[in-house]
CSV table of C-alpha atoms in Angstrom, one decimal:
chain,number,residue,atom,x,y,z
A,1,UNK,CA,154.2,63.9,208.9
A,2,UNK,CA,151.4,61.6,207.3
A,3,UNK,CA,151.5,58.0,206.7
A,4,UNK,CA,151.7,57.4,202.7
A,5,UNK,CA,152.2,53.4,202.8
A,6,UNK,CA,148.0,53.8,202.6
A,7,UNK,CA,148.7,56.0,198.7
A,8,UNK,CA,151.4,53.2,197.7
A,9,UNK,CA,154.2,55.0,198.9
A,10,UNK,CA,156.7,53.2,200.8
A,11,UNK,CA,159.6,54.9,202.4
A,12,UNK,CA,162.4,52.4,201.3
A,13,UNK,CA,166.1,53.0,201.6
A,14,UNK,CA,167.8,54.2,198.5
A,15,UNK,CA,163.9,54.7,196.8
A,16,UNK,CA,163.7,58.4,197.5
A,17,UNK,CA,163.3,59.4,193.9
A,18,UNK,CA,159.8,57.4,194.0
A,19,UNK,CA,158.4,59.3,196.8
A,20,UNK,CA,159.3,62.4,195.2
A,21,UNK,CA,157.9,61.9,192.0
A,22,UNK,CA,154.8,59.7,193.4
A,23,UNK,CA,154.0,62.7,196.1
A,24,UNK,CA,154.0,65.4,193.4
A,25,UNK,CA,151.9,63.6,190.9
A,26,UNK,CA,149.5,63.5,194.1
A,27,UNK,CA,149.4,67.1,194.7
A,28,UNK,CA,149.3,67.5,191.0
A,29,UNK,CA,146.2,65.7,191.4
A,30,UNK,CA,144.1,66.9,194.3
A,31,UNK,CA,145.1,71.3,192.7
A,32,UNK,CA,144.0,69.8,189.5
A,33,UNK,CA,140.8,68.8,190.9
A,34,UNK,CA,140.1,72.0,193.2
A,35,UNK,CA,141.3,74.0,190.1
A,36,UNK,CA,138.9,72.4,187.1
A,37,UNK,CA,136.0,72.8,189.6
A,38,UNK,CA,136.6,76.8,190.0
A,39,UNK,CA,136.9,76.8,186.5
A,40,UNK,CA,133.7,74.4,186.2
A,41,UNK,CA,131.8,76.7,187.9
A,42,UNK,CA,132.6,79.7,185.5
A,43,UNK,CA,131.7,77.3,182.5
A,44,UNK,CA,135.7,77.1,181.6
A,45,UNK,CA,138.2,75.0,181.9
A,46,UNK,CA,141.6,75.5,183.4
A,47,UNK,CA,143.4,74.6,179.5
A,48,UNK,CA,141.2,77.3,178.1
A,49,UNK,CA,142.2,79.8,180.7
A,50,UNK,CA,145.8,78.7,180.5
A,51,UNK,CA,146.1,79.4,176.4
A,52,UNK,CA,143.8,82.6,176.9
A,53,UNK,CA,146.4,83.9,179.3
A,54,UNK,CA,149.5,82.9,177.1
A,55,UNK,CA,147.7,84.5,174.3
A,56,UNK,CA,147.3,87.8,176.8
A,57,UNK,CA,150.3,87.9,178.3
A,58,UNK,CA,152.8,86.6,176.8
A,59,UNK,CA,155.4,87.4,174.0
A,60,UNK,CA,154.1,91.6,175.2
A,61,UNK,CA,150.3,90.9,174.2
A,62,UNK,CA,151.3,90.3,170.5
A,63,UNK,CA,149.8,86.8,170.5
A,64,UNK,CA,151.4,83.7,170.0
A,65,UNK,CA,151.6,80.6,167.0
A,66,UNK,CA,150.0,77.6,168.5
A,67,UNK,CA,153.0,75.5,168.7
A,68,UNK,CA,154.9,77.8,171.1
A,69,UNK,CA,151.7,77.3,173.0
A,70,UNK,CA,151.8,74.5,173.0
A,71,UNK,CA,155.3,74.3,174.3
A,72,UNK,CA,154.2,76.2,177.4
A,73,UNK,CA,151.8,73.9,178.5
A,74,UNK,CA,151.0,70.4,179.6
A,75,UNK,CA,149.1,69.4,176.8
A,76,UNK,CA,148.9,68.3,173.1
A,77,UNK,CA,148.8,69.8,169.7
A,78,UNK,CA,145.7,68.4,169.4
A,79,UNK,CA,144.1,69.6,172.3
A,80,UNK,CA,145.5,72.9,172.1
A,81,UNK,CA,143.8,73.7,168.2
A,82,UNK,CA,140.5,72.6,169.8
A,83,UNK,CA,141.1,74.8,172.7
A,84,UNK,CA,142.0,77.8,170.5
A,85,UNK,CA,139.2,77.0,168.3
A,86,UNK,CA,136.5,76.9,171.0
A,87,UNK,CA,137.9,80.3,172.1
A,88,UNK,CA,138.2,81.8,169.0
A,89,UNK,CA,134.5,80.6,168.7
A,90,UNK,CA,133.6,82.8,171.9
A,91,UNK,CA,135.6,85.8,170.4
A,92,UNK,CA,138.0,85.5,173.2
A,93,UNK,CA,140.9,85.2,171.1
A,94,UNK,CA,141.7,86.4,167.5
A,95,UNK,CA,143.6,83.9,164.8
A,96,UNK,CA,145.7,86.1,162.2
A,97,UNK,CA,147.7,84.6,159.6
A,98,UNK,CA,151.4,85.0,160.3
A,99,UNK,CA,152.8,87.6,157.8
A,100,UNK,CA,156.4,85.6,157.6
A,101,UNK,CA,154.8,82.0,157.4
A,102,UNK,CA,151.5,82.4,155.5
A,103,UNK,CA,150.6,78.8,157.4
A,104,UNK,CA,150.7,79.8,161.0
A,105,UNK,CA,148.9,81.6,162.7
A,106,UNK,CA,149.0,84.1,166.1
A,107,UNK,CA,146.9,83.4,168.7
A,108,UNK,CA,145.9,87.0,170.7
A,109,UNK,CA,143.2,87.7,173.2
A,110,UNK,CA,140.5,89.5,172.7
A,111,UNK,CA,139.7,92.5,175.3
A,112,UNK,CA,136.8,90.0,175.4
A,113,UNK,CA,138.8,87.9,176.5
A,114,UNK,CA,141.6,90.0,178.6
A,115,UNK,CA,138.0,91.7,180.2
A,116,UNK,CA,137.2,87.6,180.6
A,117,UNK,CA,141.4,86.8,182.2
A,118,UNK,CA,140.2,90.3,184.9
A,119,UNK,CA,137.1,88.7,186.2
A,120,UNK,CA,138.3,85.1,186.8
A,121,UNK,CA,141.8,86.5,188.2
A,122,UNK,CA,141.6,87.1,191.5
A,123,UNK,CA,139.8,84.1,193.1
A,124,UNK,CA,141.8,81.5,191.4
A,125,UNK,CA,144.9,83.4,192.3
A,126,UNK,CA,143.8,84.0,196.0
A,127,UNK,CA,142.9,80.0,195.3
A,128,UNK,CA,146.6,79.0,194.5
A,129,UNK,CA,147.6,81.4,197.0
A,130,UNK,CA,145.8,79.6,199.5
A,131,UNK,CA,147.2,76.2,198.9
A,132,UNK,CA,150.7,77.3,198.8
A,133,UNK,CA,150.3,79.5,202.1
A,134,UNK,CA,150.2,75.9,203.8
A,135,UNK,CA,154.0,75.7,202.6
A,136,UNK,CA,156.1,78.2,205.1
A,137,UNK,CA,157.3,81.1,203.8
A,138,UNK,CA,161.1,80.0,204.3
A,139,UNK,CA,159.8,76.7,202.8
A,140,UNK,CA,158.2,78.4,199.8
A,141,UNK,CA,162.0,80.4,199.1
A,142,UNK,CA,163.4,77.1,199.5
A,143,UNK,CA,161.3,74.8,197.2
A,144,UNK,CA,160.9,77.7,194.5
A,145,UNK,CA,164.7,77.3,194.2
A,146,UNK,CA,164.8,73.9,194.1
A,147,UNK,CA,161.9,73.0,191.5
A,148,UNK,CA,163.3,76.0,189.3
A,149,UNK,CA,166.5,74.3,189.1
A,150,UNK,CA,165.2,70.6,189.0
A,151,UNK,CA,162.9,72.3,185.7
A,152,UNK,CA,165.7,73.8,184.0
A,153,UNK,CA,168.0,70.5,184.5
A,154,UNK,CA,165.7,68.1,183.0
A,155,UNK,CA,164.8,70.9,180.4
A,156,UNK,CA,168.8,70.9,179.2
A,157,UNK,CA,168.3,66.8,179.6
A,158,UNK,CA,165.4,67.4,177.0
A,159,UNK,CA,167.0,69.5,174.7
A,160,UNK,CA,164.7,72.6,175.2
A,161,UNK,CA,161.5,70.4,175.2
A,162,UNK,CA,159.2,70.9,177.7
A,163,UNK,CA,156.9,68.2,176.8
C-alpha cells in the first residue's frame, strides 16, 4: 500500500474517518480530471453530459424539471440553468412548459442529443470501466455495498437532500 503522509494523510489512531474522506476526495479528483479531458476533447463537459443523460434517461425519457436535476447531481441551481440553456441552445434538449405548474419546465433530450449520449457512450464507459477494473472484482461487490449504504445513511441524516 502507498505512502499518503506525502498527500497530508497521516494514519493516526482513532483518525480513520480523515483518511477515508481525504482518500476519496483524491480519487474524486484525479476521475474528475481524466473524465473533463475525454469530455474536452469532444467539446463537452462532463455536467452537460450528466443533465443530457438525466434528461434521456431518466423519469422513462419523459424529461425532467430542473430542480429534480438538480437534486441528482453535484452541482448548483445556477449552474444547472446555464447547463440546460447551453444545451437547449445546441438543440440537444427541449424545454416545455409544465402543464400542472405553468412556471417549470421539463427538461427532455433531443434525438439530437440521445444520437449525441450513443456516440460519447462507449469510451467514457469503457473509461470508468477501466479505472474501476483496478478494484478486484470481490472488492468491487464489497465496496458497492458499502458506499450504497454509507449514501443512503447520510441521505436519511439529510432529510432526502442530496446536496
Amino acid at each position: 500500500m502507498g505512502n499518503f503522509e506525502q498527500y497530508g494523510i497521516i494514519a493516526q489512531k482513532g483518525r480513520k474517518h480523515e483518511n477515508i474522506i481525504y482518500v476519496m476526495a483524491m480519487i474524486y479528483g484525479m476521475l474528475e480530471r481524466e473524465i473533463a479531458e475525454y469530455f474536452q476533447k469532444h467539446k463537452f463537459t462532463a455536467p452537460k453530459f450528466n443533465v443530457l443523460m438525466i434528461a434521456a434517461f431518466l423519469n422513462e425519457g419523459k424529461g425532467m424539471n430542473q430542480i429534480e436535476i438538480v437534486q441528482r447531481l453535484i452541482t448548483t441551481a445556477g449552474n444547472v440553468t446555464k447547463i440546460v440553456e447551453s444545451l437547449y441552445k445546441d438543440k440537444l434538449v427541449t424545454r416545455v412548459q409544465n402543464k400542472n405548474n405553468r412556471r417549470e419546465n421539463i427538461i427532455k433530450a433531443t434525438a439530437k442529443g440521445r444520437d449525441f449520449i450513443e456516440k460519447l457512450w462507449p469510451e467514457y464507459n469503457n473509461l470508468l470501466k477501466k479505472r474501476t477494473d483496478l478494484i478486484s472484482a470481490g472488492n468491487q461487490e464489497k465496496m458497492t455495498e458499502i458506499l450504497e449504504k454509507w449514501f443512503f445513511d447520510l441521505k436519511d441524516l439529510y432529510k432526502g437532500e442530496v446536496i
